[in-house]
Amino acid sequence: MARVLTPRAEDFPRWYQDLIAKAKLADNGPVRGTMVIRPAGYAIWERMQAEMDDRIKAAGAENAYFPLFIPESYLKREAEHVEGFSPELAVVTHGGGKQLAEPVVVRPTSETVIGEFMAKWIDSYRDLPLLLNQWANVVRWELRPRVFLRTSEFLWQEGHTAHATREDARAYARKILHEAYEDLMVGVLGIPVVVGLKTARERFAGATATYTCEGMMGDGKALQLGTSHELGQNFAKAFDISYSSAEGGREHAWTTSWGTSTRMLGGLIMCHGDDNGLRVPPKLAPVQAYVMVVKDGEGVTEAAAKLRDALRDAGVRVALDDRTDTPFGRRAVDAELRGYPVRVEVGPRDLATGNAVVVRRTDGSKAPTPVADVVGAVLAALDADQRALHDQALAFRQSRTVDVATLDEAIEAAATGWARVPWSAVGVEGEAKANGQGVSVRCLLRADGSVPDTEDEPDLTAILARAY
């Protein structure tokens, strides 16, 4: 295949930009830091949305929608929150040709406006828990934009919940972390994430605890793919989210928030992509099987259409490419770039022997297959390649992760991958030193790999890496 992309090993950032452009996933928007998500990219996002939405609803949350514009005074009620977001805010001061009485902030996240309405809607312990989710766009003014990874506007879901007790809030934040986020990322996206606790320095502004899913990208750097936060009673006190307890007293609620975004698309590209383009895990792929007419004539198009129908009847998401006026080689390159998991190539020569060619994107293998056996071969390939992409990513992460004893060793190891180091060997001062050298503590884990409640627990392990 002719070289279409800059090789990953030669220039990873350039490869990433090339792939997004050549696979027609997205484009840069007219305002610096914005992006246009093209149909091929948006189709993948829709599949992510659908899978995530199912999991969020299974966890008991309901979808709602809150305003894009938030009174500036709302953000100022929670001091840490406004301080954390101030550098990223877009503020509207004029509307309808007049100066506004109070500036409004374009939604960077919705804890404040949702907190205002939680206070209005919650009166009794019987109103708890209140479990809300919103699919929306948010704006955070980005100084160093990169499509899907850091853009001034992006799409996401943000969940917000209120609970009667700290224990219930913590349990729910972790439920979302594991049953929605980790389950989707590992089981559908095929990205083997490490799930852990953020340090106080990396914690979400206004939270008491932040839990994270971290994935290793193809250059050894880390990408934060989703976070879930315990907010304690900080926002409940700022917005008076309170309820009458069963005992008759007045109590403040305990709240959580959690979010994932179009950043997952960037993670998908950088985790699974190769020098020929995107590789989309079959469970996620909008098109799982791409049936291609190599050359028209001799009943080829009719045979290809029958294969498409048979695959669709078997539950496969399938598309037919019968554009024989476009050279087949060019169409095959485009299919590789788009990352369709399986191609079924139907041409006169193969059909004359009763075959079609099944091409697997994950390993590039091509297998002449009797037409009657194509559906079974495709189903088997989809199942095997879902596992293969995850296993390849896991093997890569393991090969690029080292155990070290000191902070200096961890910083050195972060040049090519991840370092596991005792948190006691890093600490708050060591974390600041690492940050000064472009390395961050991605998360903290217990010895058994489980997620700690606080960074003060004994014998914790820190994961250090360079990150996006």
mmCIF file of C-alpha atoms in Angstrom, residues 7-170:
data_model
loop_
_atom_site.group_PDB
_atom_site.id
_atom_site.type_symbol
_atom_site.label_atom_id
_atom_site.label_comp_id
_atom_site.label_asym_id
_atom_site.label_seq_id
_atom_site.Cartn_x
_atom_site.Cartn_y
_atom_site.Cartn_z
ATOM 1 C CA PRO A 7 4.753 6.734 10.042
ATOM 2 C CA ARG A 8 3.936 6.684 13.759
ATOM 3 C CA ALA A 9 7.518 5.916 14.726
ATOM 4 C CA GLU A 10 8.799 8.854 12.672
ATOM 5 C CA ASP A 11 6.514 11.607 14.016
ATOM 6 C CA PHE A 12 3.626 10.538 16.245
ATOM 7 C CA PRO A 13 1.885 13.960 16.465
ATOM 8 C CA ARG A 14 2.056 14.398 12.686
ATOM 9 C CA TRP A 15 0.741 10.841 12.186
ATOM 10 C CA TYR A 16 -2.214 11.681 14.471
ATOM 11 C CA GLN A 17 -3.088 14.833 12.527
ATOM 12 C CA ASP A 18 -2.619 13.043 9.180
ATOM 13 C CA LEU A 19 -4.949 10.227 10.219
ATOM 14 C CA ILE A 20 -7.722 12.574 11.355
ATOM 15 C CA ALA A 21 -7.506 14.476 8.063
ATOM 16 C CA LYS A 22 -7.110 11.518 5.673
ATOM 17 C CA ALA A 23 -9.781 9.379 7.386
ATOM 18 C CA LYS A 24 -12.087 12.420 7.262
ATOM 19 C CA LEU A 25 -12.829 12.248 10.980
ATOM 20 C CA ALA A 26 -12.642 15.964 11.797
ATOM 21 C CA ASP A 27 -11.374 19.358 10.707
ATOM 22 C CA ASN A 28 -10.247 22.486 12.510
ATOM 23 C CA GLY A 29 -13.051 24.990 13.070
ATOM 24 C CA PRO A 30 -12.948 28.668 12.033
ATOM 25 C CA VAL A 31 -12.298 29.891 15.590
ATOM 26 C CA ARG A 32 -8.945 28.770 17.024
ATOM 27 C CA GLY A 33 -9.365 25.702 19.196
ATOM 28 C CA THR A 34 -12.717 24.607 17.775
ATOM 29 C CA MET A 35 -13.339 21.523 15.659
ATOM 30 C CA VAL A 36 -15.753 20.264 13.042
ATOM 31 C CA ILE A 37 -16.556 16.579 13.583
ATOM 32 C CA ARG A 38 -17.160 15.043 10.160
ATOM 33 C CA PRO A 39 -19.720 12.249 9.575
ATOM 34 C CA ALA A 40 -17.135 9.433 9.846
ATOM 35 C CA GLY A 41 -15.958 10.751 13.212
ATOM 36 C CA TYR A 42 -19.420 11.593 14.461
ATOM 37 C CA ALA A 43 -20.675 8.073 13.660
ATOM 38 C CA ILE A 44 -18.055 6.674 16.049
ATOM 39 C CA TRP A 45 -19.021 9.264 18.693
ATOM 40 C CA GLU A 46 -22.697 8.258 18.299
ATOM 41 C CA ARG A 47 -21.767 4.648 18.993
ATOM 42 C CA MET A 48 -19.781 5.733 22.080
ATOM 43 C CA GLN A 49 -22.779 7.823 23.189
ATOM 44 C CA ALA A 50 -25.220 4.961 22.767
ATOM 45 C CA GLU A 51 -23.064 2.477 24.675
ATOM 46 C CA MET A 52 -22.347 4.995 27.445
ATOM 47 C CA ASP A 53 -25.957 6.124 27.701
ATOM 48 C CA ASP A 54 -27.104 2.528 28.183
ATOM 49 C CA ARG A 55 -24.632 2.050 31.034
ATOM 50 C CA ILE A 56 -25.508 5.348 32.724
ATOM 51 C CA LYS A 57 -29.208 4.506 32.617
ATOM 52 C CA ALA A 58 -28.487 1.002 33.934
ATOM 53 C CA ALA A 59 -26.831 2.736 36.911
ATOM 54 C CA GLY A 60 -30.112 4.520 37.589
ATOM 55 C CA ALA A 61 -29.404 8.032 36.241
ATOM 56 C CA GLU A 62 -31.852 9.956 34.048
ATOM 57 C CA ASN A 63 -31.045 12.397 31.257
ATOM 58 C CA ALA A 64 -31.902 16.092 31.535
ATOM 59 C CA TYR A 65 -30.689 19.323 29.953
ATOM 60 C CA PHE A 66 -29.470 22.538 31.583
ATOM 61 C CA PRO A 67 -28.639 25.959 30.061
ATOM 62 C CA LEU A 68 -25.487 26.775 28.113
ATOM 63 C CA PHE A 69 -25.327 30.191 29.796
ATOM 64 C CA ILE A 70 -24.576 30.339 33.522
ATOM 65 C CA PRO A 71 -24.678 33.522 35.662
ATOM 66 C CA GLU A 72 -21.123 34.462 36.607
ATOM 67 C CA SER A 73 -22.225 34.793 40.231
ATOM 68 C CA TYR A 74 -23.020 31.043 40.359
ATOM 69 C CA LEU A 75 -19.389 30.109 39.746
ATOM 70 C CA LYS A 76 -18.191 32.513 42.435
ATOM 71 C CA ARG A 77 -20.177 30.699 45.120
ATOM 72 C CA GLU A 78 -17.737 27.782 45.213
ATOM 73 C CA ALA A 79 -14.283 29.338 45.653
ATOM 74 C CA GLU A 80 -12.062 26.413 44.532
ATOM 75 C CA HIS A 81 -14.297 25.793 41.536
ATOM 76 C CA VAL A 82 -14.120 29.333 40.146
ATOM 77 C CA GLU A 83 -10.389 29.543 40.840
ATOM 78 C CA GLY A 84 -9.786 26.293 38.985
ATOM 79 C CA PHE A 85 -11.808 27.279 35.928
ATOM 80 C CA SER A 86 -11.162 31.046 35.688
ATOM 81 C CA PRO A 87 -8.310 30.813 33.102
ATOM 82 C CA GLU A 88 -10.522 28.711 30.790
ATOM 83 C CA LEU A 89 -13.780 30.661 30.947
ATOM 84 C CA ALA A 90 -15.519 32.282 27.984
ATOM 85 C CA VAL A 91 -17.630 35.163 29.329
ATOM 86 C CA VAL A 92 -20.461 36.936 27.507
ATOM 87 C CA THR A 93 -20.826 40.619 28.434
ATOM 88 C CA HIS A 94 -23.143 41.825 25.655
ATOM 89 C CA GLY A 95 -26.400 40.465 24.251
ATOM 90 C CA GLY A 96 -29.056 41.961 21.987
ATOM 91 C CA GLY A 97 -26.833 44.945 21.330
ATOM 92 C CA LYS A 98 -26.654 45.898 25.019
ATOM 93 C CA GLN A 99 -24.296 45.303 27.904
ATOM 94 C CA LEU A 100 -25.669 42.628 30.210
ATOM 95 C CA ALA A 101 -26.518 43.540 33.803
ATOM 96 C CA GLU A 102 -24.495 40.494 34.881
ATOM 97 C CA PRO A 103 -21.917 38.713 32.708
ATOM 98 C CA VAL A 104 -22.800 35.114 31.829
ATOM 99 C CA VAL A 105 -20.318 32.279 31.490
ATOM 100 C CA VAL A 106 -20.509 29.835 28.593
ATOM 101 C CA ARG A 107 -20.829 26.436 30.307
ATOM 102 C CA PRO A 108 -17.395 24.968 31.195
ATOM 103 C CA THR A 109 -19.146 22.306 33.330
ATOM 104 C CA SER A 110 -22.494 22.394 35.090
ATOM 105 C CA GLU A 111 -22.011 21.721 38.813
ATOM 106 C CA THR A 112 -23.147 25.249 39.656
ATOM 107 C CA VAL A 113 -26.310 25.552 37.566
ATOM 108 C CA ILE A 114 -27.376 21.984 38.347
ATOM 109 C CA GLY A 115 -26.653 22.620 42.032
ATOM 110 C CA GLU A 116 -29.036 25.591 41.910
ATOM 111 C CA PHE A 117 -31.848 23.391 40.625
ATOM 112 C CA MET A 118 -31.054 20.463 42.898
ATOM 113 C CA ALA A 119 -31.596 22.865 45.799
ATOM 114 C CA LYS A 120 -34.987 23.743 44.301
ATOM 115 C CA TRP A 121 -36.058 20.154 43.627
ATOM 116 C CA ILE A 122 -34.818 18.422 46.796
ATOM 117 C CA ASP A 123 -36.789 18.893 49.992
ATOM 118 C CA SER A 124 -36.952 15.549 51.803
ATOM 119 C CA TYR A 125 -34.782 12.458 52.220
ATOM 120 C CA ARG A 126 -37.448 10.810 50.041
ATOM 121 C CA ASP A 127 -36.169 12.904 47.099
ATOM 122 C CA LEU A 128 -32.754 11.249 47.355
ATOM 123 C CA PRO A 129 -30.745 10.042 45.634
ATOM 124 C CA LEU A 130 -31.249 12.406 42.693
ATOM 125 C CA LEU A 131 -29.323 10.970 39.736
ATOM 126 C CA LEU A 132 -28.978 13.190 36.660
ATOM 127 C CA ASN A 133 -26.971 13.047 33.430
ATOM 128 C CA GLN A 134 -26.639 15.579 30.633
ATOM 129 C CA TRP A 135 -25.315 15.236 27.065
ATOM 130 C CA ALA A 136 -24.034 18.647 26.022
ATOM 131 C CA ASN A 137 -21.245 20.797 24.651
ATOM 132 C CA VAL A 138 -18.907 22.724 26.939
ATOM 133 C CA VAL A 139 -16.415 25.540 26.374
ATOM 134 C CA ARG A 140 -12.992 25.784 28.017
ATOM 135 C CA TRP A 141 -10.673 28.256 26.309
ATOM 136 C CA GLU A 142 -7.713 26.145 25.242
ATOM 137 C CA LEU A 143 -4.238 27.606 24.773
ATOM 138 C CA ARG A 144 -2.697 24.570 23.030
ATOM 139 C CA PRO A 145 -5.541 22.950 21.067
ATOM 140 C CA ARG A 146 -5.372 19.527 19.456
ATOM 141 C CA VAL A 147 -8.383 17.958 17.718
ATOM 142 C CA PHE A 148 -10.362 15.593 20.010
ATOM 143 C CA LEU A 149 -7.783 15.894 22.818
ATOM 144 C CA ARG A 150 -7.941 19.565 23.782
ATOM 145 C CA THR A 151 -10.415 21.829 22.041
ATOM 146 C CA SER A 152 -12.077 25.020 23.218
ATOM 147 C CA GLU A 153 -15.475 23.422 22.635
ATOM 148 C CA PHE A 154 -16.118 19.718 22.994
ATOM 149 C CA LEU A 155 -18.988 17.267 23.412
ATOM 150 C CA TRP A 156 -19.476 15.209 26.535
ATOM 151 C CA GLN A 157 -21.771 13.706 29.100
ATOM 152 C CA GLU A 158 -21.707 15.071 32.617
ATOM 153 C CA GLY A 159 -23.458 13.311 35.474
ATOM 154 C CA HIS A 160 -24.520 15.044 38.681
ATOM 155 C CA THR A 161 -26.009 13.297 41.699
ATOM 156 C CA ALA A 162 -27.106 14.137 45.243
ATOM 157 C CA HIS A 163 -27.185 11.652 48.127
ATOM 158 C CA ALA A 164 -28.167 11.489 51.774
ATOM 159 C CA THR A 165 -24.795 10.185 52.987
ATOM 160 C CA ARG A 166 -21.131 10.398 52.109
ATOM 161 C CA GLU A 167 -21.007 6.601 51.823
ATOM 162 C CA ASP A 168 -23.829 6.542 49.291
ATOM 163 C CA ALA A 169 -22.200 9.323 47.243
ATOM 164 C CA ARG A 170 -18.838 7.538 47.239
#
